[in-house]
């Protein structure tokens, strides 16, 4: 019995450490980015990009701080009551779905702008996001119903809903990246400013695709065949999604100031002009 409790306490301690470290990194990142945030976000007019940034930055930051308090107090004492544990998992799952949705929304807005605000692309992206959110919520409910936890509030199984959620998330990232890649040939018709903007979008989209896919493709199989990682999983992916979303916005707005031919403060209003061939003499 002492060995069992030592193992449970070890899991609780790892969750405590991971949560505090990720919260500290998130606070530090927010402080480091505040100067640019004030310049590009708070001084800009209200628009959808600004709303997504604020939602991804501050509610997630406050949530992470509150989670650190809970993890440092109620979840540090083993055994953890099942009611509290299920509540904690439910809140963490909701935060994960929300933070990922915000990340995908900002990526979709960028793709929509890259396709020159095509109605067809807009409908595809909107329907895709709606379907994904419906599936994510359904799978989250299924996951919580199938979830089994131990006295340290660590999952002892990997529900099928969690596996399906991972698959849907990767599929969504592939769609976003594919629509971005589809416009790659359009680079040849752009001026230098437009070409650079599109290259940044390709780079950012690829990095997000690789990051999300690797996280899901690593953690789910590890949980299935090796050991559970839910005691550290949420503390990693929620801040990661938040930071990625905010960085995507700031990076693009920062790029705008470096390109004299683009004066927009909002990605969706960026206009890139085609390079016209010189007239024949």
PDB file of C-alpha atoms in Angstrom:
ATOM      1  CA  UNK A   1       0.000   0.000   0.000  1.00  0.00           C
ATOM      2  CA  UNK A   2       2.764   2.571   0.757  1.00  0.00           C
ATOM      3  CA  UNK A   3       4.258   1.858  -2.680  1.00  0.00           C
ATOM      4  CA  UNK A   4       0.895   2.518  -4.330  1.00  0.00           C
ATOM      5  CA  UNK A   5       0.521   5.835  -2.549  1.00  0.00           C
ATOM      6  CA  UNK A   6       4.096   6.786  -3.413  1.00  0.00           C
ATOM      7  CA  UNK A   7       3.313   6.224  -7.089  1.00  0.00           C
ATOM      8  CA  UNK A   8       0.104   8.245  -6.857  1.00  0.00           C
ATOM      9  CA  UNK A   9       1.884  11.051  -5.054  1.00  0.00           C
ATOM     10  CA  UNK A  10       4.583  11.018  -7.723  1.00  0.00           C
ATOM     11  CA  UNK A  11       1.953  11.541 -10.426  1.00  0.00           C
ATOM     12  CA  UNK A  12       0.367  14.362  -8.438  1.00  0.00           C
ATOM     13  CA  UNK A  13       3.778  15.965  -7.980  1.00  0.00           C
ATOM     14  CA  UNK A  14       4.564  15.729 -11.707  1.00  0.00           C
ATOM     15  CA  UNK A  15       1.240  17.390 -12.514  1.00  0.00           C
ATOM     16  CA  UNK A  16       2.008  20.097  -9.971  1.00  0.00           C
ATOM     17  CA  UNK A  17       5.450  20.777 -11.483  1.00  0.00           C
ATOM     18  CA  UNK A  18       4.244  20.721 -15.096  1.00  0.00           C
ATOM     19  CA  UNK A  19       1.379  23.093 -14.339  1.00  0.00           C
ATOM     20  CA  UNK A  20       3.537  25.595 -12.458  1.00  0.00           C
ATOM     21  CA  UNK A  21       6.240  25.576 -15.139  1.00  0.00           C
ATOM     22  CA  UNK A  22       3.783  26.005 -18.023  1.00  0.00           C
ATOM     23  CA  UNK A  23       1.954  28.769 -16.155  1.00  0.00           C
ATOM     24  CA  UNK A  24       5.227  30.564 -15.491  1.00  0.00           C
ATOM     25  CA  UNK A  25       6.202  30.315 -19.155  1.00  0.00           C
ATOM     26  CA  UNK A  26       2.786  31.609 -20.222  1.00  0.00           C
ATOM     27  CA  UNK A  27       3.017  34.588 -17.855  1.00  0.00           C
ATOM     28  CA  UNK A  28       6.559  35.344 -19.026  1.00  0.00           C
ATOM     29  CA  UNK A  29       5.575  35.093 -22.681  1.00  0.00           C
ATOM     30  CA  UNK A  30       2.638  37.431 -22.088  1.00  0.00           C
ATOM     31  CA  UNK A  31       4.913  39.973 -20.413  1.00  0.00           C
ATOM     32  CA  UNK A  32       7.510  39.800 -23.188  1.00  0.00           C
ATOM     33  CA  UNK A  33       4.876  40.264 -25.889  1.00  0.00           C
ATOM     34  CA  UNK A  34       2.920  43.026 -24.152  1.00  0.00           C
ATOM     35  CA  UNK A  35       4.746  45.884 -25.894  1.00  0.00           C
ATOM     36  CA  UNK A  36       3.896  44.533 -29.334  1.00  0.00           C
ATOM     37  CA  UNK A  37       0.456  43.527 -28.111  1.00  0.00           C
ATOM     38  CA  UNK A  38      -0.286  47.090 -27.055  1.00  0.00           C
ATOM     39  CA  UNK A  39       0.935  48.391 -30.393  1.00  0.00           C
ATOM     40  CA  UNK A  40      -0.782  45.921 -32.700  1.00  0.00           C
ATOM     41  CA  UNK A  41      -3.832  44.821 -30.707  1.00  0.00           C
ATOM     42  CA  UNK A  42      -4.965  47.345 -28.125  1.00  0.00           C
ATOM     43  CA  UNK A  43      -4.412  50.373 -30.369  1.00  0.00           C
ATOM     44  CA  UNK A  44      -6.135  48.689 -33.302  1.00  0.00           C
ATOM     45  CA  UNK A  45      -9.880  48.958 -33.973  1.00  0.00           C
ATOM     46  CA  UNK A  46     -12.123  46.159 -32.779  1.00  0.00           C
ATOM     47  CA  UNK A  47     -12.231  43.315 -35.291  1.00  0.00           C
ATOM     48  CA  UNK A  48     -12.450  39.544 -35.294  1.00  0.00           C
ATOM     49  CA  UNK A  49      -8.670  39.097 -35.182  1.00  0.00           C
ATOM     50  CA  UNK A  50      -8.431  41.307 -32.100  1.00  0.00           C
ATOM     51  CA  UNK A  51     -11.264  39.414 -30.388  1.00  0.00           C
ATOM     52  CA  UNK A  52      -9.623  36.060 -31.076  1.00  0.00           C
ATOM     53  CA  UNK A  53      -6.307  37.351 -29.745  1.00  0.00           C
ATOM     54  CA  UNK A  54      -7.825  38.667 -26.517  1.00  0.00           C
ATOM     55  CA  UNK A  55      -9.843  35.475 -25.954  1.00  0.00           C
ATOM     56  CA  UNK A  56      -6.811  33.331 -26.571  1.00  0.00           C
ATOM     57  CA  UNK A  57      -4.535  35.405 -24.358  1.00  0.00           C
ATOM     58  CA  UNK A  58      -6.339  36.488 -21.203  1.00  0.00           C
ATOM     59  CA  UNK A  59      -9.043  33.911 -20.422  1.00  0.00           C
ATOM     60  CA  UNK A  60      -6.480  31.156 -21.002  1.00  0.00           C
ATOM     61  CA  UNK A  61      -3.908  32.991 -18.876  1.00  0.00           C
ATOM     62  CA  UNK A  62      -6.336  33.466 -15.987  1.00  0.00           C
ATOM     63  CA  UNK A  63      -7.532  29.892 -16.377  1.00  0.00           C
ATOM     64  CA  UNK A  64      -3.971  28.596 -16.195  1.00  0.00           C
ATOM     65  CA  UNK A  65      -3.269  30.618 -13.053  1.00  0.00           C
ATOM     66  CA  UNK A  66      -6.466  29.338 -11.423  1.00  0.00           C
ATOM     67  CA  UNK A  67      -5.572  25.805 -12.465  1.00  0.00           C
ATOM     68  CA  UNK A  68      -2.182  26.197 -10.794  1.00  0.00           C
ATOM     69  CA  UNK A  69      -3.937  27.065  -7.549  1.00  0.00           C
ATOM     70  CA  UNK A  70      -6.222  24.023  -7.773  1.00  0.00           C
ATOM     71  CA  UNK A  71      -3.384  21.683  -8.727  1.00  0.00           C
ATOM     72  CA  UNK A  72      -1.227  23.064  -5.911  1.00  0.00           C
ATOM     73  CA  UNK A  73      -3.910  22.556  -3.280  1.00  0.00           C
ATOM     74  CA  UNK A  74      -6.873  20.258  -3.875  1.00  0.00           C
ATOM     75  CA  UNK A  75      -5.206  17.954  -6.400  1.00  0.00           C
ATOM     76  CA  UNK A  76      -1.986  17.619  -4.428  1.00  0.00           C
ATOM     77  CA  UNK A  77      -3.676  15.688  -1.642  1.00  0.00           C
ATOM     78  CA  UNK A  78      -4.062  11.990  -2.442  1.00  0.00           C
ATOM     79  CA  UNK A  79      -6.646  10.513  -2.666  1.00  0.00           C
ATOM     80  CA  UNK A  80      -8.561  13.033  -4.790  1.00  0.00           C
ATOM     81  CA  UNK A  81     -12.340  12.769  -4.680  1.00  0.00           C
ATOM     82  CA  UNK A  82     -13.877  11.437  -7.886  1.00  0.00           C
ATOM     83  CA  UNK A  83     -16.328  14.332  -8.120  1.00  0.00           C
ATOM     84  CA  UNK A  84     -13.537  16.908  -8.026  1.00  0.00           C
ATOM     85  CA  UNK A  85     -11.484  14.863 -10.464  1.00  0.00           C
ATOM     86  CA  UNK A  86     -14.253  14.600 -13.066  1.00  0.00           C
ATOM     87  CA  UNK A  87     -14.959  18.320 -12.691  1.00  0.00           C
ATOM     88  CA  UNK A  88     -11.266  19.094 -13.243  1.00  0.00           C
ATOM     89  CA  UNK A  89     -11.129  16.881 -16.334  1.00  0.00           C
ATOM     90  CA  UNK A  90     -14.301  18.487 -17.702  1.00  0.00           C
ATOM     91  CA  UNK A  91     -12.959  22.020 -17.308  1.00  0.00           C
ATOM     92  CA  UNK A  92      -9.588  21.062 -18.787  1.00  0.00           C
ATOM     93  CA  UNK A  93     -11.280  19.418 -21.761  1.00  0.00           C
ATOM     94  CA  UNK A  94     -13.408  22.512 -22.417  1.00  0.00           C
ATOM     95  CA  UNK A  95     -10.318  24.739 -22.253  1.00  0.00           C
ATOM     96  CA  UNK A  96      -8.502  22.453 -24.690  1.00  0.00           C
ATOM     97  CA  UNK A  97     -11.358  22.500 -27.203  1.00  0.00           C
ATOM     98  CA  UNK A  98     -11.695  26.291 -26.919  1.00  0.00           C
ATOM     99  CA  UNK A  99      -7.985  27.067 -27.247  1.00  0.00           C
ATOM    100  CA  UNK A 100      -7.638  24.775 -30.263  1.00  0.00           C
ATOM    101  CA  UNK A 101     -10.732  26.304 -31.886  1.00  0.00           C
ATOM    102  CA  UNK A 102      -9.263  29.803 -31.513  1.00  0.00           C
ATOM    103  CA  UNK A 103      -5.989  28.647 -33.048  1.00  0.00           C
ATOM    104  CA  UNK A 104      -7.785  27.104 -36.004  1.00  0.00           C
ATOM    105  CA  UNK A 105      -9.989  30.178 -36.417  1.00  0.00           C
ATOM    106  CA  UNK A 106      -7.009  32.506 -36.804  1.00  0.00           C
ATOM    107  CA  UNK A 107      -5.397  30.105 -39.276  1.00  0.00           C
ATOM    108  CA  UNK A 108      -8.629  29.985 -41.266  1.00  0.00           C
ATOM    109  CA  UNK A 109      -8.897  33.766 -41.377  1.00  0.00           C
ATOM    110  CA  UNK A 110      -5.385  33.919 -42.800  1.00  0.00           C
ATOM    111  CA  UNK A 111      -6.222  31.304 -45.429  1.00  0.00           C
ATOM    112  CA  UNK A 112      -9.432  33.157 -46.280  1.00  0.00           C
ATOM    113  CA  UNK A 113      -7.416  36.341 -46.830  1.00  0.00           C
ATOM    114  CA  UNK A 114      -4.854  34.463 -48.904  1.00  0.00           C
ATOM    115  CA  UNK A 115      -7.649  33.267 -51.195  1.00  0.00           C
ATOM    116  CA  UNK A 116      -8.750  36.899 -51.646  1.00  0.00           C
ATOM    117  CA  UNK A 117     -11.847  36.409 -49.481  1.00  0.00           C
ATOM    118  CA  UNK A 118     -13.324  33.800 -51.775  1.00  0.00           C
ATOM    119  CA  UNK A 119     -16.891  32.952 -50.761  1.00  0.00           C
ATOM    120  CA  UNK A 120     -16.335  29.327 -51.701  1.00  0.00           C
ATOM    121  CA  UNK A 121     -13.272  29.039 -49.477  1.00  0.00           C
ATOM    122  CA  UNK A 122     -15.059  30.929 -46.718  1.00  0.00           C
ATOM    123  CA  UNK A 123     -17.965  28.480 -46.804  1.00  0.00           C
ATOM    124  CA  UNK A 124     -15.618  25.493 -46.795  1.00  0.00           C
ATOM    125  CA  UNK A 125     -13.696  26.806 -43.796  1.00  0.00           C
ATOM    126  CA  UNK A 126     -16.814  27.846 -41.869  1.00  0.00           C
ATOM    127  CA  UNK A 127     -18.511  24.484 -42.431  1.00  0.00           C
ATOM    128  CA  UNK A 128     -15.314  22.655 -41.553  1.00  0.00           C
ATOM    129  CA  UNK A 129     -14.948  24.556 -38.283  1.00  0.00           C
ATOM    130  CA  UNK A 130     -18.609  24.009 -37.387  1.00  0.00           C
ATOM    131  CA  UNK A 131     -18.446  20.274 -38.096  1.00  0.00           C
ATOM    132  CA  UNK A 132     -15.198  19.932 -36.182  1.00  0.00           C
ATOM    133  CA  UNK A 133     -16.585  21.728 -33.134  1.00  0.00           C
ATOM    134  CA  UNK A 134     -19.703  19.568 -33.180  1.00  0.00           C
ATOM    135  CA  UNK A 135     -17.545  16.443 -33.366  1.00  0.00           C
ATOM    136  CA  UNK A 136     -15.141  17.737 -30.712  1.00  0.00           C
ATOM    137  CA  UNK A 137     -17.916  18.480 -28.227  1.00  0.00           C
ATOM    138  CA  UNK A 138     -19.549  15.105 -28.881  1.00  0.00           C
ATOM    139  CA  UNK A 139     -16.250  13.286 -28.481  1.00  0.00           C
ATOM    140  CA  UNK A 140     -15.416  15.252 -25.341  1.00  0.00           C
ATOM    141  CA  UNK A 141     -18.700  14.159 -23.764  1.00  0.00           C
ATOM    142  CA  UNK A 142     -18.053  10.568 -24.834  1.00  0.00           C
ATOM    143  CA  UNK A 143     -14.523  10.736 -23.433  1.00  0.00           C
ATOM    144  CA  UNK A 144     -15.699  11.978 -20.042  1.00  0.00           C
ATOM    145  CA  UNK A 145     -18.311   9.216 -19.873  1.00  0.00           C
ATOM    146  CA  UNK A 146     -15.749   6.527 -20.670  1.00  0.00           C
ATOM    147  CA  UNK A 147     -13.040   8.003 -18.470  1.00  0.00           C
ATOM    148  CA  UNK A 148     -11.647   5.973 -15.601  1.00  0.00           C
ATOM    149  CA  UNK A 149      -9.383   7.648 -13.034  1.00  0.00           C
ATOM    150  CA  UNK A 150      -7.270   6.611 -10.070  1.00  0.00           C
ATOM    151  CA  UNK A 151      -6.935   8.234  -6.658  1.00  0.00           C
ATOM    152  CA  UNK A 152      -4.396  10.754  -7.993  1.00  0.00           C
ATOM    153  CA  UNK A 153      -6.897  11.993 -10.610  1.00  0.00           C
ATOM    154  CA  UNK A 154      -4.927  10.441 -13.461  1.00  0.00           C
ATOM    155  CA  UNK A 155      -6.719   8.578 -16.238  1.00  0.00           C
ATOM    156  CA  UNK A 156      -6.261   4.821 -16.208  1.00  0.00           C
ATOM    157  CA  UNK A 157      -7.588   4.339 -19.743  1.00  0.00           C
ATOM    158  CA  UNK A 158      -7.594   6.136 -23.091  1.00  0.00           C
ATOM    159  CA  UNK A 159     -11.222   6.527 -24.228  1.00  0.00           C
ATOM    160  CA  UNK A 160     -12.060   6.081 -27.896  1.00  0.00           C
ATOM    161  CA  UNK A 161     -13.425   9.620 -27.916  1.00  0.00           C
ATOM    162  CA  UNK A 162      -9.967  11.018 -27.191  1.00  0.00           C
ATOM    163  CA  UNK A 163      -8.480   9.069 -30.103  1.00  0.00           C
ATOM    164  CA  UNK A 164     -11.228  10.298 -32.440  1.00  0.00           C
ATOM    165  CA  UNK A 165     -10.726  13.879 -31.240  1.00  0.00           C
ATOM    166  CA  UNK A 166      -7.056  13.642 -32.146  1.00  0.00           C
ATOM    167  CA  UNK A 167      -7.871  12.318 -35.605  1.00  0.00           C
ATOM    168  CA  UNK A 168     -10.376  15.100 -36.304  1.00  0.00           C
ATOM    169  CA  UNK A 169      -7.900  17.757 -35.141  1.00  0.00           C
ATOM    170  CA  UNK A 170      -5.172  16.464 -37.452  1.00  0.00           C
ATOM    171  CA  UNK A 171      -7.635  16.310 -40.363  1.00  0.00           C
ATOM    172  CA  UNK A 172      -8.592  19.944 -39.761  1.00  0.00           C
ATOM    173  CA  UNK A 173      -4.960  21.022 -39.740  1.00  0.00           C
ATOM    174  CA  UNK A 174      -4.360  19.153 -42.996  1.00  0.00           C
ATOM    175  CA  UNK A 175      -7.310  20.944 -44.604  1.00  0.00           C
ATOM    176  CA  UNK A 176      -6.033  24.361 -43.521  1.00  0.00           C
ATOM    177  CA  UNK A 177      -2.508  23.606 -44.664  1.00  0.00           C
ATOM    178  CA  UNK A 178      -3.748  22.131 -47.945  1.00  0.00           C
ATOM    179  CA  UNK A 179      -5.745  25.263 -48.779  1.00  0.00           C
ATOM    180  CA  UNK A 180      -2.681  27.349 -47.961  1.00  0.00           C
ATOM    181  CA  UNK A 181      -0.434  25.180 -50.125  1.00  0.00           C
ATOM    182  CA  UNK A 182      -2.964  25.395 -52.951  1.00  0.00           C
ATOM    183  CA  UNK A 183      -2.156  29.089 -53.299  1.00  0.00           C
ATOM    184  CA  UNK A 184       1.573  28.490 -53.465  1.00  0.00           C
ATOM    185  CA  UNK A 185       1.606  28.950 -57.233  1.00  0.00           C
ATOM    186  CA  UNK A 186      -0.048  32.314 -56.654  1.00  0.00           C
ATOM    187  CA  UNK A 187       3.266  33.518 -55.209  1.00  0.00           C
ATOM    188  CA  UNK A 188       4.626  34.005 -58.705  1.00  0.00           C
ATOM    189  CA  UNK A 189       2.010  36.652 -59.474  1.00  0.00           C
ATOM    190  CA  UNK A 190       2.560  38.736 -56.336  1.00  0.00           C
ATOM    191  CA  UNK A 191       4.731  41.712 -55.617  1.00  0.00           C
ATOM    192  CA  UNK A 192       7.530  41.378 -53.057  1.00  0.00           C
ATOM    193  CA  UNK A 193       5.289  42.371 -50.144  1.00  0.00           C
ATOM    194  CA  UNK A 194       2.561  39.898 -51.020  1.00  0.00           C
ATOM    195  CA  UNK A 195       5.084  37.156 -51.672  1.00  0.00           C
ATOM    196  CA  UNK A 196       6.673  37.619 -48.275  1.00  0.00           C
ATOM    197  CA  UNK A 197       3.304  37.619 -46.509  1.00  0.00           C
ATOM    198  CA  UNK A 198       2.311  34.396 -48.231  1.00  0.00           C
ATOM    199  CA  UNK A 199       5.635  32.769 -47.378  1.00  0.00           C
ATOM    200  CA  UNK A 200       5.145  33.644 -43.708  1.00  0.00           C
ATOM    201  CA  UNK A 201       1.667  32.138 -43.819  1.00  0.00           C
ATOM    202  CA  UNK A 202       3.037  28.944 -45.359  1.00  0.00           C
ATOM    203  CA  UNK A 203       5.752  28.756 -42.719  1.00  0.00           C
ATOM    204  CA  UNK A 204       3.411  29.386 -39.788  1.00  0.00           C
ATOM    205  CA  UNK A 205       0.777  26.983 -41.080  1.00  0.00           C
ATOM    206  CA  UNK A 206       3.366  24.257 -41.566  1.00  0.00           C
ATOM    207  CA  UNK A 207       4.797  24.743 -38.070  1.00  0.00           C
ATOM    208  CA  UNK A 208       1.344  24.566 -36.479  1.00  0.00           C
ATOM    209  CA  UNK A 209       0.467  21.465 -38.508  1.00  0.00           C
ATOM    210  CA  UNK A 210       3.683  19.739 -37.458  1.00  0.00           C
ATOM    211  CA  UNK A 211       3.332  20.819 -33.825  1.00  0.00           C
ATOM    212  CA  UNK A 212      -0.298  19.754 -33.388  1.00  0.00           C
ATOM    213  CA  UNK A 213       0.141  16.530 -35.347  1.00  0.00           C
ATOM    214  CA  UNK A 214       3.287  15.513 -33.489  1.00  0.00           C
ATOM    215  CA  UNK A 215       1.727  16.255 -30.105  1.00  0.00           C
ATOM    216  CA  UNK A 216      -1.346  14.156 -30.887  1.00  0.00           C
ATOM    217  CA  UNK A 217       0.537  11.412 -32.732  1.00  0.00           C
ATOM    218  CA  UNK A 218       2.956  11.081 -29.815  1.00  0.00           C
ATOM    219  CA  UNK A 219       0.762  11.432 -26.742  1.00  0.00           C
ATOM    220  CA  UNK A 220      -2.188   9.258 -27.773  1.00  0.00           C
ATOM    221  CA  UNK A 221      -0.123   6.180 -28.764  1.00  0.00           C
ATOM    222  CA  UNK A 222       2.018   6.667 -25.659  1.00  0.00           C
ATOM    223  CA  UNK A 223      -1.112   6.701 -23.500  1.00  0.00           C
ATOM    224  CA  UNK A 224      -2.471   3.626 -25.269  1.00  0.00           C
ATOM    225  CA  UNK A 225       0.620   1.436 -25.163  1.00  0.00           C
ATOM    226  CA  UNK A 226       3.001   2.798 -22.517  1.00  0.00           C
ATOM    227  CA  UNK A 227       1.573   4.952 -19.729  1.00  0.00           C
ATOM    228  CA  UNK A 228      -0.973   7.710 -19.157  1.00  0.00           C
ATOM    229  CA  UNK A 229       0.106  11.328 -19.586  1.00  0.00           C
ATOM    230  CA  UNK A 230      -3.112  13.133 -18.688  1.00  0.00           C
ATOM    231  CA  UNK A 231      -1.559  14.471 -15.491  1.00  0.00           C
ATOM    232  CA  UNK A 232       0.778  16.626 -17.624  1.00  0.00           C
ATOM    233  CA  UNK A 233      -1.033  16.711 -20.981  1.00  0.00           C
ATOM    234  CA  UNK A 234      -3.419  19.598 -20.348  1.00  0.00           C
ATOM    235  CA  UNK A 235      -0.760  21.801 -18.771  1.00  0.00           C
ATOM    236  CA  UNK A 236       1.276  21.509 -21.982  1.00  0.00           C
ATOM    237  CA  UNK A 237      -1.202  21.756 -24.842  1.00  0.00           C
ATOM    238  CA  UNK A 238      -3.503  24.508 -23.529  1.00  0.00           C
ATOM    239  CA  UNK A 239      -0.712  27.105 -23.064  1.00  0.00           C
ATOM    240  CA  UNK A 240       0.856  25.897 -26.325  1.00  0.00           C
ATOM    241  CA  UNK A 241      -2.331  26.578 -28.292  1.00  0.00           C
ATOM    242  CA  UNK A 242      -2.702  29.976 -26.624  1.00  0.00           C
ATOM    243  CA  UNK A 243       0.866  31.050 -27.348  1.00  0.00           C
ATOM    244  CA  UNK A 244       0.646  29.811 -30.941  1.00  0.00           C
ATOM    245  CA  UNK A 245      -2.528  31.792 -31.623  1.00  0.00           C
ATOM    246  CA  UNK A 246      -1.138  35.012 -30.183  1.00  0.00           C
ATOM    247  CA  UNK A 247       2.187  34.602 -31.946  1.00  0.00           C
ATOM    248  CA  UNK A 248       0.450  34.082 -35.287  1.00  0.00           C
ATOM    249  CA  UNK A 249      -1.357  37.396 -34.896  1.00  0.00           C
ATOM    250  CA  UNK A 250       1.642  39.360 -33.625  1.00  0.00           C
ATOM    251  CA  UNK A 251       4.040  37.922 -36.208  1.00  0.00           C
ATOM    252  CA  UNK A 252       1.800  38.896 -39.090  1.00  0.00           C
ATOM    253  CA  UNK A 253       1.143  42.383 -37.757  1.00  0.00           C
ATOM    254  CA  UNK A 254       4.857  42.813 -37.076  1.00  0.00           C
ATOM    255  CA  UNK A 255       5.556  41.826 -40.662  1.00  0.00           C
ATOM    256  CA  UNK A 256       3.081  44.422 -41.895  1.00  0.00           C
ATOM    257  CA  UNK A 257       5.123  47.226 -40.380  1.00  0.00           C
ATOM    258  CA  UNK A 258       8.247  46.008 -42.162  1.00  0.00           C
ATOM    259  CA  UNK A 259       6.603  46.126 -45.568  1.00  0.00           C
ATOM    260  CA  UNK A 260       6.021  49.686 -46.655  1.00  0.00           C
ATOM    261  CA  UNK A 261       3.549  48.702 -49.358  1.00  0.00           C
ATOM    262  CA  UNK A 262       1.186  47.129 -46.808  1.00  0.00           C
ATOM    263  CA  UNK A 263      -0.356  49.473 -44.285  1.00  0.00           C
ATOM    264  CA  UNK A 264      -3.069  47.257 -42.848  1.00  0.00           C
ATOM    265  CA  UNK A 265      -3.362  46.416 -39.178  1.00  0.00           C
ATOM    266  CA  UNK A 266      -5.636  43.448 -39.836  1.00  0.00           C
ATOM    267  CA  UNK A 267      -4.745  40.380 -41.812  1.00  0.00           C
ATOM    268  CA  UNK A 268      -8.132  40.097 -43.458  1.00  0.00           C
ATOM    269  CA  UNK A 269      -7.727  43.525 -45.053  1.00  0.00           C
ATOM    270  CA  UNK A 270      -4.300  42.884 -46.548  1.00  0.00           C
ATOM    271  CA  UNK A 271      -4.354  43.317 -50.281  1.00  0.00           C
ATOM    272  CA  UNK A 272      -1.620  41.898 -52.450  1.00  0.00           C
ATOM    273  CA  UNK A 273      -1.240  43.170 -55.951  1.00  0.00           C
ATOM    274  CA  UNK A 274      -0.297  41.127 -58.961  1.00  0.00           C
ATOM    275  CA  UNK A 275       2.895  41.868 -60.768  1.00  0.00           C
ATOM    276  CA  UNK A 276       2.044  42.990 -64.256  1.00  0.00           C
ATOM    277  CA  UNK A 277       4.477  42.097 -67.036  1.00  0.00           C
ATOM    278  CA  UNK A 278       6.264  45.077 -68.587  1.00  0.00           C
ATOM    279  CA  UNK A 279       4.744  46.340 -71.824  1.00  0.00           C
ATOM    280  CA  UNK A 280       6.403  45.288 -75.027  1.00  0.00           C
ATOM    281  CA  UNK A 281       8.262  48.018 -76.834  1.00  0.00           C
TER     282      UNK A 281
END
